[in-house]
Short mmCIF file of C-alpha atoms and ligand atoms in Angstrom, two decimals:
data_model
loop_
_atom_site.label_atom_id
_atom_site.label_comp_id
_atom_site.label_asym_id
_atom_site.label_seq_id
_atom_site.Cartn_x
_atom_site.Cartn_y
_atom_site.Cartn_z
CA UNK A 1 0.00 0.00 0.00
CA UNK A 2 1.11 3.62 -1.01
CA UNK A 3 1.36 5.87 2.14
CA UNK A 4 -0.81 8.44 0.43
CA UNK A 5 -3.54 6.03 -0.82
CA UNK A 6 -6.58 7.82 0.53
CA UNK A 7 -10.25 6.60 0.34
CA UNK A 8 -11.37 9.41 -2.00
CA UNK A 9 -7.97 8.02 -4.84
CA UNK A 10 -9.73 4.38 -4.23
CA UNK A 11 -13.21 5.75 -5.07
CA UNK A 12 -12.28 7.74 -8.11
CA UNK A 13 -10.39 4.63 -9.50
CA UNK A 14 -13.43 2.26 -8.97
CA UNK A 15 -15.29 4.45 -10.41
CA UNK A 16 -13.51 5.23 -13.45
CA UNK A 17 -11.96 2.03 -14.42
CA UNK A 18 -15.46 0.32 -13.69
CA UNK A 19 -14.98 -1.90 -10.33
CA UNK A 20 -17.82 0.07 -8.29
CA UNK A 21 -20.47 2.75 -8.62
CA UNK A 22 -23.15 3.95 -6.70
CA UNK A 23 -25.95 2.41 -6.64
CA UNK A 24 -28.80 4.39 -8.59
CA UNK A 25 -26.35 7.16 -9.20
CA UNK A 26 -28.64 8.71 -11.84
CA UNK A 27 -31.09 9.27 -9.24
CA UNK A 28 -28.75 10.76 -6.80
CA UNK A 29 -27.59 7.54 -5.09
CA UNK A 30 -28.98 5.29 -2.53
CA UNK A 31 -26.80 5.70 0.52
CA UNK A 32 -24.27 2.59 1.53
CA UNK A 33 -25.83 0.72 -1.18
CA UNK A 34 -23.04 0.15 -4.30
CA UNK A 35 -23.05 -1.68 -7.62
CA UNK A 36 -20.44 -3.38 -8.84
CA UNK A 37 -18.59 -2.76 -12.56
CA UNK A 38 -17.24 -5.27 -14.86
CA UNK A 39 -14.50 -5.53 -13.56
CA UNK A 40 -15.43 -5.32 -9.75
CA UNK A 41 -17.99 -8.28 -10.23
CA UNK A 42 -14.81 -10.11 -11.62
CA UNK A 43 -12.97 -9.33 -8.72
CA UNK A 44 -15.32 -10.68 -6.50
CA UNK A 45 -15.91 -13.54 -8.11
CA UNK A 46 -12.36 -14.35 -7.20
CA UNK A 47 -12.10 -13.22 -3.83
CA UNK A 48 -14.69 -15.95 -3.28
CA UNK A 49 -13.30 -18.45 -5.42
CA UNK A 50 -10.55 -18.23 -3.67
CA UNK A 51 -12.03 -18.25 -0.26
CA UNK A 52 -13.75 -21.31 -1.76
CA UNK A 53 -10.75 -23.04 -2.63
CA UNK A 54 -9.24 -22.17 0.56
CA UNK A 55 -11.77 -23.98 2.79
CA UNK A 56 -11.40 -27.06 0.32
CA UNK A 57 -8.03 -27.05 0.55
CA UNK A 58 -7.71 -28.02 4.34
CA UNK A 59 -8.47 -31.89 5.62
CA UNK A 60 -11.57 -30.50 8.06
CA UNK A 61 -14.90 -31.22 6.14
CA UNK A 62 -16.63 -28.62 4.74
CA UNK A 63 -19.97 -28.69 3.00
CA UNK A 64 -21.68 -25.70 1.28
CA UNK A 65 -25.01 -23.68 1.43
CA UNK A 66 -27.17 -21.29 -0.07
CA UNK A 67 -29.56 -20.21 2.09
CA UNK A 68 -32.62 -17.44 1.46
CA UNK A 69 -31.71 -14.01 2.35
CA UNK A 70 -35.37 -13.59 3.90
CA UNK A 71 -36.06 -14.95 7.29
CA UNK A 72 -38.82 -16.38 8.93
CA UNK A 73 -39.66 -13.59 12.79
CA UNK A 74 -38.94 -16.95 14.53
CA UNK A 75 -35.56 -17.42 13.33
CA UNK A 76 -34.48 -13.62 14.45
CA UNK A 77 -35.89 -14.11 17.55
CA UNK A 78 -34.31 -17.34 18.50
CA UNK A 79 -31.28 -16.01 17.61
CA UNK A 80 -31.40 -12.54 19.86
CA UNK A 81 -31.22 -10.66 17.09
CA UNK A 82 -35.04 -9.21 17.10
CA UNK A 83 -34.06 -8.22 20.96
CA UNK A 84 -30.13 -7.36 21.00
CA UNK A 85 -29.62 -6.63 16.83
CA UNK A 86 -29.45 -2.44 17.09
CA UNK A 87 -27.09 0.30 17.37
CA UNK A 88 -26.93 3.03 19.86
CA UNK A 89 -28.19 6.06 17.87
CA UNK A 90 -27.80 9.85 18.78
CA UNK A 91 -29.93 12.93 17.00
CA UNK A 92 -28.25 16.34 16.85
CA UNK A 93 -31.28 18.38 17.92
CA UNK A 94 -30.23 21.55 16.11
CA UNK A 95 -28.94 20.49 12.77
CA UNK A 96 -31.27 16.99 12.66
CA UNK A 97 -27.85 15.19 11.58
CA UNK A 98 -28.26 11.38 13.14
CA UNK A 99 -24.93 9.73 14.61
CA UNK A 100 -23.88 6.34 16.47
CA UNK A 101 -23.16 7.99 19.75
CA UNK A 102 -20.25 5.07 19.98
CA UNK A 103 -19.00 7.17 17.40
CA UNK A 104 -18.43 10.52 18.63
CA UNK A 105 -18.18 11.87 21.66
CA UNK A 106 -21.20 13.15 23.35
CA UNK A 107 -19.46 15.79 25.37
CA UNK A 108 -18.62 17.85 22.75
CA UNK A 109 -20.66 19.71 20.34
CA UNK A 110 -22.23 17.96 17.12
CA UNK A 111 -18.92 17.39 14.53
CA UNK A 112 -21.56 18.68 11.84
CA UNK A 113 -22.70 22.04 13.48
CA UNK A 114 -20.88 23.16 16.37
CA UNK A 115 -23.79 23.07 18.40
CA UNK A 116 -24.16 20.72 21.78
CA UNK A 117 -27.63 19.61 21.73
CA UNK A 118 -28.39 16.09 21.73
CA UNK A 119 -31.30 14.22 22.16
CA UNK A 120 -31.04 10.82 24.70
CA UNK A 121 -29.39 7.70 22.95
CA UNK A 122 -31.72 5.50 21.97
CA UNK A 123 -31.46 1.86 20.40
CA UNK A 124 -32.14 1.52 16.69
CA UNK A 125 -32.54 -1.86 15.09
CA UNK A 126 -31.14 -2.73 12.86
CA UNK A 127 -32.72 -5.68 10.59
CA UNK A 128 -34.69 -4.52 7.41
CA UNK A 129 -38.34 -6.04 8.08
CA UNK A 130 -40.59 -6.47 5.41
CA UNK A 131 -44.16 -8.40 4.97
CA UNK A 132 -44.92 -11.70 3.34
CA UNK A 133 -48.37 -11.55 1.10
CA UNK A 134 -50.65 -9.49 0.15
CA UNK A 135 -52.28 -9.16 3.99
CA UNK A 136 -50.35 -7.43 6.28
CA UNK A 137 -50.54 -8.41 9.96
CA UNK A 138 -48.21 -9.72 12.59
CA UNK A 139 -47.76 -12.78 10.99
CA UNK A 140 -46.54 -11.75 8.03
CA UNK A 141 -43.11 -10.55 8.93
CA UNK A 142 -40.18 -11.85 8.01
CA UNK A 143 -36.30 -10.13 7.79
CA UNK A 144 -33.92 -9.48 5.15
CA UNK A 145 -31.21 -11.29 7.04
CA UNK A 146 -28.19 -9.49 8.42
CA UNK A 147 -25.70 -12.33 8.70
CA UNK A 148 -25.82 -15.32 6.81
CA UNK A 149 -25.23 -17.62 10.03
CA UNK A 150 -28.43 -18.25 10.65
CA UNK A 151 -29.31 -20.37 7.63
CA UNK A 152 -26.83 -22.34 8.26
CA UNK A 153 -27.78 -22.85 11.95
CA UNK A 154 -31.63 -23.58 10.51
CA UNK A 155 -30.33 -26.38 8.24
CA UNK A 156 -27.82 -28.12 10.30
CA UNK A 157 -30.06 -31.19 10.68
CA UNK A 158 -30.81 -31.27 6.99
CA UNK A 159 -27.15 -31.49 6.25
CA UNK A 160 -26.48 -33.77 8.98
CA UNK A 161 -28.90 -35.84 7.39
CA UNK A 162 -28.58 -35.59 3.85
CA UNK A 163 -25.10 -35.87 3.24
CA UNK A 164 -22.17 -37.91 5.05
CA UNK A 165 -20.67 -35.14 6.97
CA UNK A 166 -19.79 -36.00 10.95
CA UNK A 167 -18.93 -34.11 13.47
CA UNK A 168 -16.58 -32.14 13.33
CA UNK A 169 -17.45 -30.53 10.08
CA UNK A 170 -18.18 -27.13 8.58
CA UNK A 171 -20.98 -25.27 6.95
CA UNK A 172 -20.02 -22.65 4.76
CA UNK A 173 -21.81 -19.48 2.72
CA UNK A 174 -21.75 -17.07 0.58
CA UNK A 175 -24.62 -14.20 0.49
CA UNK A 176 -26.09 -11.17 0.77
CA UNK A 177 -26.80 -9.55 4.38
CA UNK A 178 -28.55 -6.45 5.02
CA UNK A 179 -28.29 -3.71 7.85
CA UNK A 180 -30.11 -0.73 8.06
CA UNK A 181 -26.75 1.40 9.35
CA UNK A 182 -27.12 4.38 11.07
CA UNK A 183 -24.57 5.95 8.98
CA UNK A 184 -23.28 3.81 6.08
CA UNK A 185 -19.47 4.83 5.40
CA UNK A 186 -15.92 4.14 4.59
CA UNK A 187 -17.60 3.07 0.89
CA UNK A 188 -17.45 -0.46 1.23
CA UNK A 189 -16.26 -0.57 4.58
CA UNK A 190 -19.89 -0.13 6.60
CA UNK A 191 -22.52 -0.98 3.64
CA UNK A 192 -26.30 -1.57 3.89
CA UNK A 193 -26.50 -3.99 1.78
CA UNK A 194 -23.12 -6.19 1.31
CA UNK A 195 -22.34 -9.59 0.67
CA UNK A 196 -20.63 -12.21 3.67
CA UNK A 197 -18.57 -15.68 3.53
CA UNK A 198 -19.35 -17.34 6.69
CA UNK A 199 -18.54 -21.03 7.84
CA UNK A 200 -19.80 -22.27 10.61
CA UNK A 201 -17.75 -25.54 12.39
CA UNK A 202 -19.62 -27.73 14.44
CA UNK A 203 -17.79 -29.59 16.83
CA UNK A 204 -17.86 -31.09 20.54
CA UNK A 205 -17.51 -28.36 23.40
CA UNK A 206 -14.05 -29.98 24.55
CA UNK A 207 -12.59 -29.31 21.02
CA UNK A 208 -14.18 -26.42 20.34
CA UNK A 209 -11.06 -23.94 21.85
CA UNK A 210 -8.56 -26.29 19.74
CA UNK A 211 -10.78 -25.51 16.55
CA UNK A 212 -10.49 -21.65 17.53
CA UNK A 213 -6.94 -21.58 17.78
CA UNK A 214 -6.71 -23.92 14.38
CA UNK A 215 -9.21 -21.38 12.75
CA UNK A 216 -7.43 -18.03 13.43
CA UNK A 217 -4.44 -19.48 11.95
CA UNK A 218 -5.75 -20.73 8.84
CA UNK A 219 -7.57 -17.54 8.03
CA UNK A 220 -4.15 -15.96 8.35
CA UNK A 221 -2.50 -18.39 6.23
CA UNK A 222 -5.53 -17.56 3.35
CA UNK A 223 -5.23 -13.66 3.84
CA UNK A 224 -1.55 -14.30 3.38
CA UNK A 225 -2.17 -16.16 0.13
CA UNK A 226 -4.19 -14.04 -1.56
CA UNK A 227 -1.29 -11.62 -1.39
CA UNK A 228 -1.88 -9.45 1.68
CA UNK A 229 0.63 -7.28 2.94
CA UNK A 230 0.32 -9.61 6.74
CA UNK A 231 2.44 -6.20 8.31
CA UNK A 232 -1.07 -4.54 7.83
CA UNK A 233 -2.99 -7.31 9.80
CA UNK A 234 -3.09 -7.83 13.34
CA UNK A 235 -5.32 -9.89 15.39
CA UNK A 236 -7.16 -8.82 18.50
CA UNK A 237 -8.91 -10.50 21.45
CA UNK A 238 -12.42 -9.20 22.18
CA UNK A 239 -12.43 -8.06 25.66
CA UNK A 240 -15.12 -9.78 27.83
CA UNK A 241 -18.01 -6.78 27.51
CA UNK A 242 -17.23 -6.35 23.90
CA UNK A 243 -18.65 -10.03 22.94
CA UNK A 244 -21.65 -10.47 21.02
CA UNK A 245 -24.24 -11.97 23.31
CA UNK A 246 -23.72 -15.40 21.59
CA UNK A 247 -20.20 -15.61 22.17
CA UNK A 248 -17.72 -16.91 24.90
CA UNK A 249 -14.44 -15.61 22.65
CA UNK A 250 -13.62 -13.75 19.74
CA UNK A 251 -11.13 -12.56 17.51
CA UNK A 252 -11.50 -10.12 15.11
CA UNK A 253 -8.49 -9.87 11.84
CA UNK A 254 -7.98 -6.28 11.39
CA UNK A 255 -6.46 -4.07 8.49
CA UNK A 256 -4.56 -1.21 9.08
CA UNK A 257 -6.58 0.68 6.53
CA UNK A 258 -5.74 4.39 6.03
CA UNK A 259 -8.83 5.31 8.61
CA UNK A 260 -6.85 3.36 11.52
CA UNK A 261 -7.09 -0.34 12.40
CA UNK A 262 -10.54 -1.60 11.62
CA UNK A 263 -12.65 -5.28 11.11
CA UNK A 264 -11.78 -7.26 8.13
CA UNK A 265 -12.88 -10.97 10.04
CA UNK A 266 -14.45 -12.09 12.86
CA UNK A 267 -13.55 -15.28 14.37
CA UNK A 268 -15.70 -16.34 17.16
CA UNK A 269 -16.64 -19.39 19.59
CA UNK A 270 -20.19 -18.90 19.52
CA UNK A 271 -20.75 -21.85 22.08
CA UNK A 272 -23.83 -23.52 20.78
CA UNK A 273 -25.92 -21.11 21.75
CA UNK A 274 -27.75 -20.72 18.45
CA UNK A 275 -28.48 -24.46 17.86
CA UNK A 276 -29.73 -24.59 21.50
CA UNK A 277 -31.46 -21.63 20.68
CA UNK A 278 -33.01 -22.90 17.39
CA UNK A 279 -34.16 -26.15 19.35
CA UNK A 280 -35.78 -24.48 21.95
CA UNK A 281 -37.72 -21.99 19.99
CA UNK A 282 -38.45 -24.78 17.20
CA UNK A 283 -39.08 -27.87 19.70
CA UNK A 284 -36.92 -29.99 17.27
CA UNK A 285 -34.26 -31.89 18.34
CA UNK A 286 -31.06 -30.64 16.89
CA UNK A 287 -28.59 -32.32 19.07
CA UNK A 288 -26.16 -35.15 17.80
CA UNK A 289 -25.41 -38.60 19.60
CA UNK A 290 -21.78 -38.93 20.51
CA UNK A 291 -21.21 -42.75 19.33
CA UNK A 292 -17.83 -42.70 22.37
CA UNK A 293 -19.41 -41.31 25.09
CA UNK A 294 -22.73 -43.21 24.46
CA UNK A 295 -25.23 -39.63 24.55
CA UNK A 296 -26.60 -36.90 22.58
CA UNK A 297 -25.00 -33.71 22.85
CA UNK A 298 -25.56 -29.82 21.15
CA UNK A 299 -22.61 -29.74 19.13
CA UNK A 300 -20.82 -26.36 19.50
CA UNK A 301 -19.60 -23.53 16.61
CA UNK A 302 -16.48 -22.17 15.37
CA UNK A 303 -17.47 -19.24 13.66
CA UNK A 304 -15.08 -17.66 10.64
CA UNK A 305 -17.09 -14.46 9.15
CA UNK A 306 -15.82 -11.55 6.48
CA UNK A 307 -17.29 -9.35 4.02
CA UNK A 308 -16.91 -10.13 0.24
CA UNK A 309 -17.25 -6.12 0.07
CA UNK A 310 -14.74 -5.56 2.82
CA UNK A 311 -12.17 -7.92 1.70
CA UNK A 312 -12.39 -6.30 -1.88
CA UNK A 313 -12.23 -2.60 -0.25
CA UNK A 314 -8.82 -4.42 1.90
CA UNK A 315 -7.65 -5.34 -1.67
CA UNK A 316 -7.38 -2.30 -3.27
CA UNK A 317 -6.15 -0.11 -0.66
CA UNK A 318 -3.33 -2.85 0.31
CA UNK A 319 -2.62 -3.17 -3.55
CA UNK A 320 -2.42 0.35 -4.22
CA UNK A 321 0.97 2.05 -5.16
CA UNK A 322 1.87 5.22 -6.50
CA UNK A 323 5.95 5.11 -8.19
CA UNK A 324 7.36 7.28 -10.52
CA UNK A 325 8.52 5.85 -14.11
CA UNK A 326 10.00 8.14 -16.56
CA UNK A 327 9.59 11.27 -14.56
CA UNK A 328 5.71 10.24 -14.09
CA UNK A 329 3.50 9.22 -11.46
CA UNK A 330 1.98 5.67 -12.30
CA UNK A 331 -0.63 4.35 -10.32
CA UNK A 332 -0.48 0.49 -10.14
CA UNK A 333 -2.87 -2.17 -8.43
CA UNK A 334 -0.20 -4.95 -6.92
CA UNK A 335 -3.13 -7.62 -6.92
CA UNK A 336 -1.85 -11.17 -6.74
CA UNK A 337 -2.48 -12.94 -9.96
CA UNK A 338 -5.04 -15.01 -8.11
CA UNK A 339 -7.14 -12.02 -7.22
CA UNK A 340 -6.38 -9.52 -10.49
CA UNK A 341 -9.68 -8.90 -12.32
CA UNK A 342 -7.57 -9.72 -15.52
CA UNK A 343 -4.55 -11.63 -15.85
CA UNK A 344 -3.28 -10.76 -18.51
CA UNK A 345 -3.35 -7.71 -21.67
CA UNK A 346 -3.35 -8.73 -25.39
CA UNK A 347 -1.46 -5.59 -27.08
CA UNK A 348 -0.56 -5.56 -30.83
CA UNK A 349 1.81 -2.64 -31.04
CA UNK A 350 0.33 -1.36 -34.17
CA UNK A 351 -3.21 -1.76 -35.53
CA UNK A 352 -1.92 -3.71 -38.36
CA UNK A 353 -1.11 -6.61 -35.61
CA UNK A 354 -4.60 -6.69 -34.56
CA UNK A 355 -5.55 -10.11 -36.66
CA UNK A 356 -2.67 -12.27 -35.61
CA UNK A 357 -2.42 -10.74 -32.10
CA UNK A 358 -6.38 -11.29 -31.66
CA UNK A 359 -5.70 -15.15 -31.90
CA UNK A 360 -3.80 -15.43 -28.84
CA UNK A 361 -6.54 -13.66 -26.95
CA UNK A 362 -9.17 -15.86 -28.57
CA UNK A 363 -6.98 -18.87 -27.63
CA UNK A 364 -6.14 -17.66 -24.16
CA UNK A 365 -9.74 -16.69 -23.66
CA UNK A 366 -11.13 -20.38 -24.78
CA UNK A 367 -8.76 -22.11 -22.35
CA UNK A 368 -10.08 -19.90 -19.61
CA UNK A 369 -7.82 -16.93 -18.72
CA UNK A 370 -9.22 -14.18 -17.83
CA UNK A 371 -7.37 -11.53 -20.54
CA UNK A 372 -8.47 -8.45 -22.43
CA UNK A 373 -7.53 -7.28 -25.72
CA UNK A 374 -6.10 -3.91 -25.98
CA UNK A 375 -5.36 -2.03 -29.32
CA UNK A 376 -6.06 1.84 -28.54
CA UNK A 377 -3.78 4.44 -27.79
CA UNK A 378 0.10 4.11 -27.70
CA UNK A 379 1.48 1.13 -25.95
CA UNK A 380 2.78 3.29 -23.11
CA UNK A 381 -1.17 4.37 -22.25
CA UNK A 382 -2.43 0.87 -22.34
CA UNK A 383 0.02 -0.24 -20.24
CA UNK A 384 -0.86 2.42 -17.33
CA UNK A 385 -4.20 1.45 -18.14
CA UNK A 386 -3.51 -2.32 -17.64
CA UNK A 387 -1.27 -1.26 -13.96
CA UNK A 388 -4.45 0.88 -12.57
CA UNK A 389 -6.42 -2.30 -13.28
CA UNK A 390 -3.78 -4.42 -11.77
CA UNK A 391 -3.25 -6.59 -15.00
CA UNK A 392 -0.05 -8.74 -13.74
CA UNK A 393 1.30 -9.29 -17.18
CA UNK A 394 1.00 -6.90 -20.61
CA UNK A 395 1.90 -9.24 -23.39
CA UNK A 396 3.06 -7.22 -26.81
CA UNK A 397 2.76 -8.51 -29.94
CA UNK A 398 5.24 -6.82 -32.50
CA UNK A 399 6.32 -7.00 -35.91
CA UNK A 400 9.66 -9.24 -35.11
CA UNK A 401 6.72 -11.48 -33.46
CA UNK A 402 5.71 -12.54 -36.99
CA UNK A 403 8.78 -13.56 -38.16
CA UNK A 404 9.98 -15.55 -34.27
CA UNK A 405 7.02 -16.23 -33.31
CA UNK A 406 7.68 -14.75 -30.14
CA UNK A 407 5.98 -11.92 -27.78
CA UNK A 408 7.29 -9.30 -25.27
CA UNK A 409 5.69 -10.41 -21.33
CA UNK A 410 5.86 -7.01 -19.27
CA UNK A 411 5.96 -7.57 -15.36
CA UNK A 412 3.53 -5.04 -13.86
CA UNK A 413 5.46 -4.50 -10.91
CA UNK A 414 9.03 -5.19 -11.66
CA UNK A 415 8.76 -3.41 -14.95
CA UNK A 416 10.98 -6.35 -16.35
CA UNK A 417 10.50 -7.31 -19.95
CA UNK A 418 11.27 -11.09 -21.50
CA UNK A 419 10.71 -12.72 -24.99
CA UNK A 420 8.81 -16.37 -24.76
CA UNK A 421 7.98 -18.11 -27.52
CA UNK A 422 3.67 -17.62 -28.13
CA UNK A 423 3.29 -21.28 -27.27
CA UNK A 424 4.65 -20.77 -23.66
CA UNK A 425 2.16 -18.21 -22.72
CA UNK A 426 -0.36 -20.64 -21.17
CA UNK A 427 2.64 -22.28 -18.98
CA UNK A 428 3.86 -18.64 -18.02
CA UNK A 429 0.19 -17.74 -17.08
CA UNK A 430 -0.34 -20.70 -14.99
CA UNK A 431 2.61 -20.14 -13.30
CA UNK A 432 1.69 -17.31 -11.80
CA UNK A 433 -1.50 -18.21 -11.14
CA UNK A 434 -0.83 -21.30 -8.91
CA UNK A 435 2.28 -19.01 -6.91
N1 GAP B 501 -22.20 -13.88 11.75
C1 GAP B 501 -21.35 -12.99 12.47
C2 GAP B 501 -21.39 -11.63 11.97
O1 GAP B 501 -22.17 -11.28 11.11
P1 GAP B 501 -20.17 -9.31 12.14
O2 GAP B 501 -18.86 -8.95 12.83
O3 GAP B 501 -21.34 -8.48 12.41
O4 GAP B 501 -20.42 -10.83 12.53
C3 GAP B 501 -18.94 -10.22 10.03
O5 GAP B 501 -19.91 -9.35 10.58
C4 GAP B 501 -18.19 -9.53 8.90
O6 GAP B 501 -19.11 -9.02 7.93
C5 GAP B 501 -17.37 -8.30 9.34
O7 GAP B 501 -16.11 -8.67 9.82
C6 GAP B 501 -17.27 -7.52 8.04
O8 GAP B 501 -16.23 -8.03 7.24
C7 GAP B 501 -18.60 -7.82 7.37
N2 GAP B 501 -19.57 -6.73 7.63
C8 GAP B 501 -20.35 -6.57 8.73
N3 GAP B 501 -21.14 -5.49 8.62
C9 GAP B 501 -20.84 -4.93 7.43
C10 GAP B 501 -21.31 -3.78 6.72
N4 GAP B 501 -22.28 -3.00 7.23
N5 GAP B 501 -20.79 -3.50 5.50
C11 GAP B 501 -19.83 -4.30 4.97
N6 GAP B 501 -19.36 -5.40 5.59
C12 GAP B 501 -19.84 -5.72 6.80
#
């Protein structure tokens, strides 16, 4: 990360080179709501790929979900989240601006207008609720969920039972989550609408602390592959009356993002609380019989949980770098191959290169590489284009290329140049991509 990467240079960039925009921006915008560009929607797609492959990659089992986004009242009240789910929210009596008193300080005057006035602090929830139906009573409530968890938690006897998973095993997610913030910020950082990948690990309470410890370290090992700078993570220990009222320990992963050390993952022990929960407020029997110890028991959860949205906003701000090359600034994206929207850039140097060069896209494209074909502008734009996009390698097709059947392979970060023969791309590329 550049020391003077600021949020505003990350916004502008998403914005122009197409990774985010705001949502309904021709309307004015919806506030923390954000759509995502072609090539943002690419680079989420692999931030979960790889958090997919991750997860697969390890010798625990882990089965996968996709649960609804809305939820049944029951569900949100069994879990505490109809009761505890809210924010502490503050009004600024003069100016009518609305703030999380836990973030400002209530003994001095409103940041907004300089004036001291507040009203008391009150709790705001902060699950969406919507009605089921044409009739609207009681009944008909249900939630747009706000953490994916609880699906999982609703459907742990169906995947006990329908598959041949044992304890200990996971239960893992991708989706959407909603949350009505009280003031949406940090772009990505605190959305209203954002995306989680959650994996919930059942296992018996006397393991459960060894899973913890075994968690925490394998979510460092995947934010380390995926090409983090790991001197801008830290992890830190909840203390006792910061825990979530489901959960006896937690650690959260933080990045030292440019606004201070925030959230990137939570890891928690969430006892088993929510099955117990679940069973109680269901009157189904979601407990598991220990085959050793000759009883049934409610198997407890290792919880892993980070935003898609968050992680991406990580990315960018840990991959951004400013250097000067030939007495100009050049802003480059150091993704890792892995994550890079594109892998590689298809340049002919001059139009007249277009029809042979456009093969070896074609090819590359067919065998599954994500690559772009570039022929506008000099060479020396489209490469700064292909940097700001973080596009690891610029290959450049030339005239000598006809005659040797070779290409030039740029290094986005190392600025290094090397011939390969065209039929070595595909080994070069998956080189780098398996790192
Ligand atoms: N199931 C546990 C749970 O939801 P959380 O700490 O509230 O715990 C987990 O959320 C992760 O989801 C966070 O670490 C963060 O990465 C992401 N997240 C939470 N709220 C978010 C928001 N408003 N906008 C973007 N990401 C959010």
């Amino acid at each position: 990360m550049s020391s003077n990467v600021t949020l505003e240079k990350i916004v502008s960039l998403c914005k122009r080179r197409g990774f985010v925009y705001q949502s309904a921006e021709i309307y004015s915008g919806l506030n923390g709501v954000y759509d995502f560009g072609p090539l943002g929607s690419q680079l989420k797609q692999n931030i979960k790929n790889a958090w997919i492959q991750d997860l697969n990659r390890g010798k625990e089992d882990i089965v996968f979900l996709d649960g609804s986004i809305l939820g049944a009242q029951q569900v949100w009240q069994a879990s505490g989240h109809a009761d505890n789910f809210s924010d502490p929210l503050v009004d600024c009596q003069n100016c009518k601006k609305r703030f999380r008193s836990d973030d400002i300080n209530l003994e001095k005057p409103c940041p907004s207008c300089g004036i001291k006035k507040w009203t008391d602090v009150r709790q705001f929830k902060l699950m969406f609720e919507t009605q089921l139906g044409a009739v609207s009573n009681e009944s008909n409530i249900a939630y747009l969920r706000p953490e994916t968890a609880q699906s999982i938690f609703i459907n742990f006897k169906n995947v006990l039972s329908s598959t041949k998973v044992k304890i200990p095993f996971g239960i893992a997610q991708i989706g959407k989550a909603f949350r009505n913030e009280i003031t949406p910020k940090q772009f990505l950082f605190r959305m209203r609408e954002f995306e989680q990948m959650e994996m919930e690990f059942f296992c018996k309470g006397e393991d459960a602390n060894n899973f913890f410890d075994i968690w925490v370290e394998r979510r460092l090992n995947f934010y380390k592959n995926i090409g983090l700078n790991m001197q801008n993570i830290k992890t830190r220990h909840h203390a006792q009356d910061e825990l979530a009222h489901y959960s006896k320990a937690c650690i959260d992963v933080e990045y030292n993002f440019p606004f201070g050390f925030k959230e990137l993952e939570g890891i928690a022990y969430r006892t088993n609380f929510d099955l117990s929960q679940h069973a109680k407020f269901s009157g189904k029997d979601l407990s598991v019989f220990d085959d050793e110890k000759k009883e049934s028991f409610v198997p407890h959860v290792v919880e892993c949980s980070v935003g898609v949205d968050r992680l991406f906003l990580t990315l960018l701000f840990d991959a951004y770098t400013e250097d000067e090359v030939e007495g100009e600034i050049r802003t480059s994206l150091r993704l890792s191959p892995k994550i890079a929207p594109v892998t590689a850039a298809i340049l002919p140097l001059s139009k007249n290169l277009s029809e042979n060069s456009i093969k070896i896209y074609d090819h590359l494209k067919k065998n599954g590489f994500r690559v772009q074909f570039d022929e506008s502008g000099s060479i020396g734009k489209r490469y700064r284009r292909q940097d700001e996009i973080g596009t690891p390698v610029c290959i450049t097709y030339d005239f000598e290329s006809i005659e040797d059947n070779k290409v030039t392979l740029r290094d986005r970060d190392s600025l290094k140049q090397e011939r390969i023969s065209i039929d070595q791309i595909e080994y070069y590329l998956n080189n780098i991509l398996n790192k």
